[in-house]
Short mmCIF file of C-alpha atoms and ligand atoms in Angstrom, two decimals:
data_model
loop_
_atom_site.label_atom_id
_atom_site.label_comp_id
_atom_site.label_asym_id
_atom_site.label_seq_id
_atom_site.Cartn_x
_atom_site.Cartn_y
_atom_site.Cartn_z
CA MET A 88 -43.28 -11.59 -15.06
CA THR A 89 -41.10 -12.43 -12.03
CA CYS A 90 -38.02 -10.45 -11.13
CA ASN A 91 -35.87 -13.53 -11.82
CA SER A 92 -37.04 -13.87 -15.39
CA GLN A 93 -36.57 -10.13 -15.92
CA ILE A 94 -32.94 -10.47 -14.87
CA LYS A 95 -32.30 -13.43 -17.16
CA LYS A 96 -33.75 -11.59 -20.13
CA LYS A 97 -31.70 -8.41 -19.87
CA LEU A 98 -28.07 -9.29 -20.63
CA PRO A 99 -25.77 -12.24 -21.07
CA LEU A 100 -24.19 -11.52 -17.68
CA ARG A 101 -21.16 -13.26 -16.23
CA SER A 102 -22.58 -16.21 -14.35
CA SER A 103 -21.32 -15.08 -10.94
CA LEU A 104 -23.20 -11.77 -11.25
CA SER A 105 -26.30 -13.46 -12.53
CA ASP A 106 -26.14 -15.85 -9.53
CA GLN A 107 -25.73 -12.98 -7.09
CA LEU A 108 -28.65 -11.05 -8.58
CA GLU A 109 -30.89 -14.10 -8.38
CA LEU A 110 -29.83 -14.79 -4.82
CA ILE A 111 -30.59 -11.26 -3.65
CA VAL A 112 -33.93 -11.22 -5.48
CA SER A 113 -34.95 -14.51 -3.92
CA ASP A 114 -33.57 -14.03 -0.36
CA CYS A 115 -33.91 -10.32 0.41
CA THR A 116 -37.25 -9.63 2.11
CA GLN A 117 -36.84 -5.84 1.77
CA CYS A 118 -37.07 -5.49 5.54
CA GLN A 119 -35.03 -2.26 5.29
CA ILE A 120 -32.80 -3.07 8.27
CA CYS A 121 -29.62 -2.62 6.21
CA VAL A 122 -31.04 0.51 4.56
CA SER A 123 -31.44 2.15 7.97
CA GLN A 124 -27.68 1.64 8.56
CA CYS A 125 -26.29 2.59 5.18
CA SER A 126 -26.29 5.98 3.47
CA PHE A 127 -25.61 4.37 0.09
CA LEU A 128 -28.67 2.12 0.28
CA THR A 129 -30.72 5.01 1.65
CA GLN A 130 -29.95 6.78 -1.61
CA TYR A 131 -30.47 3.88 -4.04
CA GLY A 132 -32.96 1.57 -2.31
CA ASP A 133 -32.69 -1.83 -0.70
CA PRO A 134 -30.60 -4.60 -2.29
CA LYS A 135 -33.59 -6.37 -3.88
CA HIS A 136 -34.81 -3.12 -5.40
CA ILE A 137 -31.36 -2.55 -6.94
CA ALA A 138 -30.97 -6.17 -8.12
CA SER A 139 -34.39 -6.17 -9.79
CA ARG A 140 -33.61 -3.04 -11.76
CA TYR A 141 -30.03 -3.93 -12.68
CA HIS A 142 -29.21 -3.21 -16.27
CA LEU A 143 -25.56 -2.79 -17.24
CA GLY A 144 -26.32 -0.76 -20.31
CA SER A 145 -28.01 1.98 -18.33
CA LYS A 146 -25.96 4.99 -17.26
CA GLU A 147 -27.29 4.63 -13.75
CA PHE A 148 -25.62 1.25 -13.21
CA PHE A 149 -22.39 2.47 -14.63
CA LYS A 150 -21.44 4.11 -11.33
CA ILE A 151 -23.80 2.77 -8.67
CA PRO A 152 -21.69 -0.20 -7.56
CA PHE A 153 -18.66 2.09 -7.18
CA GLU A 154 -20.52 4.07 -4.52
CA CYS A 155 -20.89 1.04 -2.25
CA SER A 156 -18.05 0.89 0.30
CA LEU A 157 -17.99 -2.94 0.14
CA CYS A 158 -17.97 -2.68 3.94
CA GLN A 159 -20.45 -5.52 4.68
CA LEU A 160 -22.34 -3.67 7.41
CA CYS A 161 -25.46 -4.76 5.52
CA THR A 162 -24.28 -8.38 5.68
CA ALA A 163 -23.64 -8.08 9.42
CA VAL A 164 -27.13 -6.77 10.21
CA CYS A 165 -29.18 -8.80 7.73
CA PRO A 166 -31.44 -11.29 9.51
CA HIS A 167 -31.63 -13.44 6.35
CA ASN A 168 -27.90 -13.96 5.67
CA VAL A 169 -27.98 -11.88 2.52
CA ASP A 170 -24.56 -10.53 1.44
CA PRO A 171 -25.15 -7.50 -0.82
CA LYS A 172 -21.40 -6.74 -1.01
CA LYS A 173 -20.89 -9.78 -3.22
CA MET A 174 -23.47 -8.47 -5.66
CA PHE A 175 -21.94 -4.98 -5.78
CA LEU A 176 -18.46 -6.41 -6.29
CA GLU A 177 -19.73 -8.59 -9.16
CA MET A 178 -21.39 -5.52 -10.69
CA ARG A 179 -18.02 -3.73 -10.53
CA ARG A 180 -16.33 -6.68 -12.23
CA GLU A 181 -18.97 -6.79 -14.92
CA ALA A 182 -18.60 -3.06 -15.54
CA PHE A 183 -14.83 -3.42 -15.75
CA ASP A 184 -15.02 -6.38 -18.14
CA GLN A 185 -17.39 -4.44 -20.37
CA GLY A 186 -14.87 -1.59 -20.47
CA GLN A 187 -17.25 0.75 -18.69
CA SER A 188 -15.44 1.38 -15.45
CA ASN A 189 -12.08 2.79 -16.42
CA LEU A 190 -13.00 5.94 -14.56
CA PRO A 191 -10.56 8.88 -14.50
CA GLU A 192 -11.49 9.24 -10.82
CA HIS A 193 -9.69 5.94 -10.09
CA ARG A 194 -6.48 6.80 -11.94
CA ARG A 195 -4.61 8.02 -8.87
CA LEU A 196 -5.46 4.87 -6.93
CA ARG A 197 -4.38 2.64 -9.82
CA GLN A 198 -1.11 4.55 -9.97
CA TYR A 199 -0.60 4.13 -6.21
CA GLU A 200 -0.98 0.37 -6.65
CA LYS A 201 1.35 0.31 -9.64
CA VAL A 202 4.05 2.15 -7.70
CA GLY A 203 3.65 -0.28 -4.78
CA THR A 204 4.32 -3.28 -7.00
CA SER A 205 7.17 -1.65 -8.94
CA LYS A 206 10.82 -2.72 -8.95
CA ARG A 207 11.80 0.52 -7.22
CA PHE A 208 9.38 0.22 -4.29
CA SER A 209 9.00 -3.53 -3.76
CA TRP A 210 11.40 -5.73 -1.85
CA TYR A 211 11.18 -9.32 -0.64
CA ALA A 212 13.66 -10.28 2.09
CA LEU A 213 13.66 -13.89 3.25
CA PRO A 214 16.32 -15.01 5.75
CA GLU A 215 17.55 -18.62 5.96
CA ASN A 216 14.74 -21.00 7.07
CA CYS A 217 12.14 -18.29 6.70
CA HIS A 218 8.60 -19.64 7.10
CA THR A 219 6.89 -16.46 8.28
CA ILE A 220 6.83 -13.02 6.71
CA PHE A 221 5.73 -9.62 7.94
CA PHE A 222 3.66 -7.88 5.24
CA PRO A 223 3.27 -4.27 6.44
CA GLY A 224 1.34 -3.01 3.38
CA CYS A 225 1.68 0.28 1.51
CA ALA A 226 -0.17 2.55 3.96
CA LEU A 227 1.74 1.66 7.12
CA SER A 228 5.12 1.75 5.32
CA GLY A 229 4.31 5.16 3.86
CA THR A 230 2.87 6.85 6.92
CA ARG A 231 4.96 5.11 9.61
CA SER A 232 8.21 3.77 8.20
CA GLU A 233 10.00 3.95 11.59
CA ILE A 234 7.16 2.11 13.31
CA THR A 235 7.19 -0.49 10.53
CA LEU A 236 10.86 -1.13 11.37
CA GLN A 237 10.14 -1.26 15.10
CA THR A 238 7.32 -3.75 14.51
CA TYR A 239 9.61 -5.95 12.46
CA SER A 240 12.32 -5.84 15.16
CA GLU A 241 9.74 -6.71 17.82
CA LEU A 242 8.51 -9.68 15.80
CA GLN A 243 12.10 -10.87 15.32
CA LYS A 244 12.35 -11.34 19.10
CA SER A 245 9.88 -14.21 19.01
CA ILE A 246 10.33 -15.29 15.35
CA PRO A 247 14.08 -14.87 14.60
CA ASP A 248 13.76 -16.13 10.99
CA ILE A 249 10.90 -13.84 10.05
CA GLY A 250 11.16 -12.16 6.63
CA ILE A 251 9.64 -8.93 5.40
CA VAL A 252 7.87 -8.18 2.12
CA LEU A 253 7.33 -4.65 0.86
CA ASP A 254 4.71 -4.96 -1.85
CA CYS A 255 1.07 -4.16 -2.55
CA CYS A 256 -1.59 -6.81 -1.90
CA MET A 257 -3.49 -5.63 -5.03
CA LYS A 258 -6.69 -4.77 -3.16
CA PRO A 259 -7.24 -1.67 -5.34
CA SER A 260 -7.48 -3.78 -8.52
CA HIS A 261 -9.64 -6.28 -6.69
CA ASP A 262 -12.11 -3.71 -5.39
CA LEU A 263 -12.23 -1.79 -8.67
CA GLY A 264 -13.33 -4.96 -10.45
CA ASP A 265 -10.10 -5.62 -12.38
CA GLN A 266 -10.05 -9.27 -11.36
CA ASN A 267 -7.72 -10.29 -14.19
CA ASN A 268 -4.95 -7.93 -13.06
CA PHE A 269 -5.55 -8.85 -9.45
CA ASN A 270 -5.32 -12.59 -10.15
CA LEU A 271 -2.16 -12.34 -12.25
CA MET A 272 -0.30 -10.12 -9.79
CA PHE A 273 -1.46 -11.77 -6.58
CA ASN A 274 -0.86 -15.27 -7.91
CA GLU A 275 2.67 -14.38 -8.98
CA MET A 276 3.42 -13.13 -5.46
CA LYS A 277 1.76 -16.16 -3.92
CA THR A 278 3.73 -18.57 -6.10
CA TYR A 279 7.02 -16.90 -5.20
CA LEU A 280 6.32 -17.03 -1.47
CA HIS A 281 5.08 -20.59 -1.63
CA LYS A 282 8.12 -21.71 -3.64
CA HIS A 283 10.42 -20.23 -1.01
CA GLY A 284 8.81 -22.06 1.88
CA VAL A 285 6.68 -19.27 3.37
CA LYS A 286 3.77 -20.67 5.35
CA THR A 287 2.59 -17.83 7.57
CA ILE A 288 1.76 -14.22 6.68
CA LEU A 289 1.50 -11.54 9.36
CA THR A 290 -0.17 -8.38 8.09
CA ALA A 291 -0.47 -4.97 9.72
CA CYS A 292 -3.30 -3.95 7.41
CA PRO A 293 -6.71 -5.65 7.70
CA ASN A 294 -7.19 -5.07 3.93
CA CYS A 295 -4.09 -7.12 3.11
CA LEU A 296 -5.27 -9.75 5.56
CA GLN A 297 -8.63 -9.99 3.82
CA VAL A 298 -6.86 -10.55 0.50
CA PHE A 299 -4.54 -13.24 1.90
CA THR A 300 -7.25 -15.10 3.80
CA THR A 301 -9.55 -15.10 0.75
CA TYR A 302 -7.09 -15.80 -2.06
CA GLY A 303 -4.01 -17.21 -0.33
CA THR A 304 -5.64 -20.08 1.53
CA GLU A 305 -2.46 -22.16 1.40
CA PHE A 306 -0.95 -19.77 3.96
CA GLU A 307 -1.91 -19.23 7.56
CA SER A 308 -2.60 -15.49 7.67
CA LYS A 309 -3.30 -13.30 10.65
CA THR A 310 -2.62 -9.81 11.96
CA VAL A 311 0.63 -8.76 13.59
CA TYR A 312 -1.49 -7.68 16.57
CA GLU A 313 -2.26 -11.30 17.33
CA ALA A 314 1.45 -12.15 17.08
CA LEU A 315 2.45 -9.18 19.25
CA ASN A 316 -0.16 -10.18 21.78
CA LEU A 317 1.64 -13.49 22.25
CA ILE A 318 4.80 -11.67 23.25
CA ASN A 319 4.80 -11.38 27.01
CA LEU A 320 4.07 -7.78 27.76
CA PRO A 321 3.99 -6.48 31.31
CA GLN A 322 0.44 -5.61 32.31
CA ALA A 323 -0.06 -1.92 33.07
CA THR A 324 -1.31 -1.31 36.57
CA ASP A 325 -3.97 1.26 35.80
CA ALA A 326 -5.65 2.73 32.77
CA LYS A 327 -4.28 6.22 32.19
CA ASN A 328 -6.12 7.02 29.00
CA ILE A 329 -9.49 6.30 27.47
CA VAL A 330 -9.77 5.98 23.70
CA ALA A 331 -12.51 5.37 21.16
CA LEU A 332 -11.47 2.27 19.22
CA HIS A 333 -12.35 2.15 15.54
CA ASP A 334 -12.54 -1.41 14.19
CA PRO A 335 -11.80 -1.24 10.44
CA CYS A 336 -14.65 -2.64 8.34
CA THR A 337 -12.27 -5.18 6.80
CA ALA A 338 -11.77 -6.63 10.31
CA ARG A 339 -15.53 -6.78 10.92
CA PHE A 340 -15.67 -10.57 11.12
CA ASN A 341 -12.20 -11.09 12.59
CA GLN A 342 -12.80 -11.57 16.28
CA PRO A 343 -9.26 -12.82 17.13
CA ALA A 344 -7.80 -9.56 15.74
CA GLN A 345 -10.42 -7.44 17.53
CA ASP A 346 -9.64 -9.18 20.84
CA ALA A 347 -5.87 -8.96 20.37
CA VAL A 348 -6.07 -5.21 19.74
CA ARG A 349 -8.10 -4.63 22.90
CA ASP A 350 -5.64 -6.78 24.89
CA LEU A 351 -2.67 -4.81 23.57
CA LEU A 352 -4.29 -1.52 24.53
CA ARG A 353 -5.08 -2.84 28.01
CA HIS A 354 -1.43 -3.92 28.41
CA LYS A 355 -0.41 -0.40 27.54
CA GLY A 356 -2.69 1.08 30.17
CA VAL A 357 -5.26 2.34 27.69
CA SER A 358 -8.93 1.76 28.31
CA VAL A 359 -11.32 1.30 25.36
CA GLU A 360 -14.60 3.16 25.22
CA GLU A 361 -16.63 0.76 23.09
CA GLN A 362 -18.55 2.46 20.30
CA PRO A 363 -22.22 1.84 19.44
CA HIS A 364 -20.89 0.61 16.09
CA ASN A 365 -18.05 -1.70 16.99
CA ARG A 366 -16.70 -5.15 16.08
CA THR A 367 -19.15 -6.83 13.62
CA THR A 368 -21.28 -3.71 13.28
CA THR A 369 -18.45 -1.22 12.86
CA VAL A 370 -18.81 1.52 10.23
CA CYS A 371 -16.46 2.27 7.37
CA CYS A 372 -14.05 5.20 7.81
CA GLY A 373 -15.06 6.43 4.35
CA GLU A 374 -12.18 5.00 2.32
CA GLY A 375 -13.73 1.55 1.76
CA GLY A 376 -14.30 0.49 -1.84
CA ALA A 377 -12.60 3.70 -3.08
CA VAL A 378 -15.97 5.48 -2.79
CA SER A 379 -14.20 8.76 -2.08
CA CYS A 380 -12.97 8.77 -5.70
CA VAL A 381 -16.48 8.88 -7.18
CA ASN A 382 -18.65 10.29 -4.39
CA PRO A 383 -16.55 12.16 -1.80
CA ILE A 384 -19.62 13.51 -0.01
CA LEU A 385 -21.00 10.03 0.62
CA ALA A 386 -17.53 8.80 1.67
CA LYS A 387 -17.11 11.66 4.14
CA SER A 388 -20.51 10.96 5.66
CA TRP A 389 -19.29 7.50 6.76
CA GLY A 390 -16.22 8.96 8.51
CA GLN A 391 -18.35 11.65 10.13
CA LYS A 392 -20.68 8.98 11.53
CA ARG A 393 -17.71 7.43 13.32
CA ILE A 394 -16.31 10.75 14.56
CA ASP A 395 -19.71 11.94 15.85
CA ALA A 396 -20.06 8.81 17.99
CA THR A 397 -16.66 9.10 19.69
CA GLN A 398 -17.68 11.93 22.07
CA ASN A 399 -14.36 13.69 21.52
CA HIS A 400 -12.28 10.75 22.73
CA HIS A 401 -8.98 10.22 20.97
CA ILE A 402 -9.59 7.65 18.21
CA VAL A 403 -7.36 4.59 17.77
CA SER A 404 -7.44 2.26 14.79
CA TYR A 405 -5.40 -0.69 13.58
CA CYS A 406 -5.57 0.17 9.88
CA ALA A 407 -3.15 2.85 8.63
CA GLY A 408 -5.68 3.86 5.94
CA CYS A 409 -8.49 4.41 8.45
CA THR A 410 -6.10 6.27 10.77
CA GLN A 411 -5.18 8.55 7.90
CA THR A 412 -8.78 9.20 6.84
CA LEU A 413 -10.21 9.79 10.31
CA GLY A 414 -7.09 11.76 11.26
CA GLU A 415 -8.02 14.45 8.78
CA LYS A 416 -11.01 15.36 10.95
CA ALA A 417 -10.19 14.19 14.49
CA ASN A 418 -7.22 13.21 16.67
CA THR A 419 -6.46 9.66 15.64
CA SER A 420 -3.55 7.30 16.31
CA HIS A 421 -2.55 3.95 14.97
CA LEU A 422 -2.45 1.18 17.56
CA LEU A 423 1.25 0.69 16.81
CA ASP A 424 1.95 4.36 17.71
CA ILE A 425 0.75 3.50 21.19
CA TYR A 426 2.35 0.06 21.31
CA PHE A 427 5.77 1.60 20.85
CA ALA A 428 5.17 3.74 23.91
CA LYS A 429 4.70 7.04 22.21
CA ASP A 430 2.98 8.79 25.12
CA SER A 431 2.59 11.77 22.86
CA ALA A 432 0.51 9.59 20.51
CA LEU A 433 -2.52 10.12 22.72
CA THR A 434 -2.05 13.75 23.55
CA SER A 435 -0.67 15.59 20.55
CA GLN A 436 -2.34 16.61 17.33
CA SER A 437 -2.00 13.74 14.85
CA LYS A 438 0.46 14.41 12.05
CA ILE A 439 -0.68 13.17 8.68
CA ALA A 440 2.01 12.19 6.19
CA LYS A 441 0.87 12.80 2.62
CA PRO A 442 2.38 12.13 -0.80
CA PRO A 443 5.12 12.71 -1.86
CA LEU A 444 6.42 12.27 1.71
CA THR A 445 4.77 8.82 2.00
CA TYR A 446 6.60 7.64 -1.14
CA PHE A 447 9.89 8.99 0.18
CA LYS A 448 9.36 7.18 3.50
CA ARG A 449 8.73 3.91 1.70
CA LEU A 450 11.94 4.23 -0.28
CA ARG A 451 13.89 5.09 2.87
CA LEU A 452 12.43 2.06 4.63
CA LYS A 453 13.45 -0.21 1.77
CA LYS A 454 16.98 1.22 1.69
CA HIS A 455 17.34 0.82 5.43
CA LEU A 456 16.24 -2.82 5.31
CA GLN A 457 18.52 -3.56 2.37
CA ASN A 458 21.51 -2.18 4.27
CA LYS A 459 20.68 -3.89 7.53
CA LEU A 460 19.32 -7.34 6.76
CA GLN A 461 21.25 -10.53 6.02
CA VAL A 462 18.95 -12.49 3.75
CA ALA A 463 19.19 -15.83 1.98
CA GLU A 464 16.73 -14.86 -0.72
CA SER A 465 15.61 -11.47 -1.94
CA ARG A 466 14.06 -9.82 -4.94
CA GLU A 467 12.59 -6.65 -6.31
CA ARG A 468 9.42 -7.32 -8.23
CA THR A 469 9.74 -7.03 -11.97
CA PHE A 470 6.68 -9.01 -13.02
CA HIS A 471 3.91 -7.05 -14.68
CA PRO A 472 0.98 -8.50 -16.59
CA PRO A 473 0.69 -7.35 -20.20
CA THR A 474 -1.42 -4.22 -20.54
CA GLU A 475 -4.80 -4.38 -22.20
CA LYS A 476 -3.22 -2.82 -25.31
CA ALA A 477 -0.41 -5.38 -25.41
CA ARG A 478 -2.88 -8.22 -24.85
CA HIS A 479 -4.98 -6.84 -27.69
CA GLY A 480 -1.83 -6.53 -29.84
CA ALA A 481 -0.83 -10.12 -29.07
CA HIS A 482 -4.33 -11.25 -29.92
CA ILE A 483 -4.18 -9.51 -33.32
CA THR A 484 -0.71 -10.95 -34.01
CA ALA A 485 -1.94 -14.46 -33.19
CA ARG A 486 -4.96 -13.96 -35.47
CA LYS A 487 -2.74 -12.69 -38.28
CA ALA A 488 -0.44 -15.70 -37.86
CA LEU A 489 -3.45 -18.01 -37.98
CA ILE A 490 -4.80 -16.41 -41.17
CA LEU A 491 -1.35 -16.47 -42.79
CA GLY A 492 -0.87 -20.12 -41.80
CA SER A 493 -4.27 -21.06 -43.24
CA LEU A 494 -3.49 -19.23 -46.50
CA VAL A 495 -0.14 -20.99 -46.85
CA THR A 496 -1.78 -24.40 -46.21
CA ILE A 497 -4.55 -23.73 -48.76
CA SER A 498 -1.99 -22.56 -51.36
CA ILE A 499 0.18 -25.66 -50.85
CA MET A 500 -2.88 -27.92 -51.18
CA PHE A 501 -3.97 -26.04 -54.29
CA ILE A 502 -0.49 -26.30 -55.95
CA PHE A 503 -0.22 -29.95 -54.93
CA LYS A 504 -3.66 -30.72 -56.42
CA ALA A 505 -2.84 -28.84 -59.67
CA TRP A 506 0.49 -30.66 -59.96
CA ILE A 507 -1.18 -34.13 -59.64
S1 LIG B 35 -21.41 -3.03 1.73
FE1 LIG B 35 -21.55 -1.22 3.08
S2 LIG B 35 -21.90 0.51 1.66
FE2 LIG B 35 -22.31 -1.37 0.50
S3 LIG B 35 -24.49 -1.70 0.74
FE3 LIG B 35 -23.53 -2.84 2.39
S4 LIG B 35 -23.52 -1.44 4.14
FE4 LIG B 35 -23.92 -0.22 2.32
S1 LIG B 36 -31.39 -6.55 5.84
FE1 LIG B 36 -31.28 -8.29 4.45
S2 LIG B 36 -33.38 -8.84 3.98
FE2 LIG B 36 -33.43 -6.79 4.92
S3 LIG B 36 -33.37 -5.39 3.14
FE3 LIG B 36 -31.27 -5.72 3.79
S4 LIG B 36 -30.50 -7.41 2.55
FE4 LIG B 36 -32.73 -7.41 2.41
#
């Protein structure tokens, strides 16, 4: 029996997962190149081996896809254009849809996302004639609220009508396989922005950018680093500092962002020591795919791989999440710390803001913007999709109504017939 027919026989899978499994089984040659780069695959076997054995009902496959960082290093190194991330993401979605992945380990992350999209924390501020918004994302706003403000002011110099949106891009739901929640929330945001004439999104976080470029194709989306790079900065005369640059895995295939970041550092007199794993072959910091929730040892091993390769150079990243994660083990700065001329950013011990301080900083940022900005259109987000329980309740109510309606119709017909 072929592997393909084995897959078809096992379960009535969602078609996208079934397609991904078939694709991996047919295209992966088991050359082991990706396995040699990835600790997760080293533990569970190459993608074809996993796809051939996939069985949702088994306990093993209950957690396996949640240990993949969804980082696409495998995709970058595969000589046969195989994209195992797609398969692992579909496995997560299948597990979620089957009610098997509501893991207690993910509760804190789900709560973080919920807070980000809440009325209290969200704020949309669109000035008159606003076509471009700055979307800083939850991590930058929480760890660097002052720098978020400075970035916005800097962008206003070249784009006077730029708006700002404090909200969550919903990547946690997306990566945890809750595609229904992701779609409802992201589409509501997208519709609002579209309706109010927004055409361009500038993100500080490569995760948010990935979401907008994949699901918000009606917008032109790019990083703020590309926009800042267009602002005429004086070129520094000599490089005073050397840093190890960490490209976030979500920016792996985004060469314009990678180039812009290197340009900005050069302008600031900072020289980049390129890492063996950089640009398309960069490694995950350890936070990708929320692996740290279910397998913290595996997650830490990714971050350690990066730190070990930096030869004690100060690390710089352009993702606030990566900066936070790597900063727990080594001196790490965000690119924007350096951009806003914090000389101390490259010399002092990195300070890591943690909850509840990060939540407080986000609220303070929102308050500050509300007091300062003149906007034509603004809102706090109040939309929330019905919970699973409510959906289930609505389903039961609809079924009851249907049964009641049918009974009434039958009774009327019966009485009518008896009367004739
Ligand atoms: S996406 Fe990253 S963690 Fe997942 S299999 Fe590929 S390289 Fe490994
Ligand atoms: S590199 Fe590509 S072909 Fe080789 S084992 Fe990995 S997915 Fe399969």
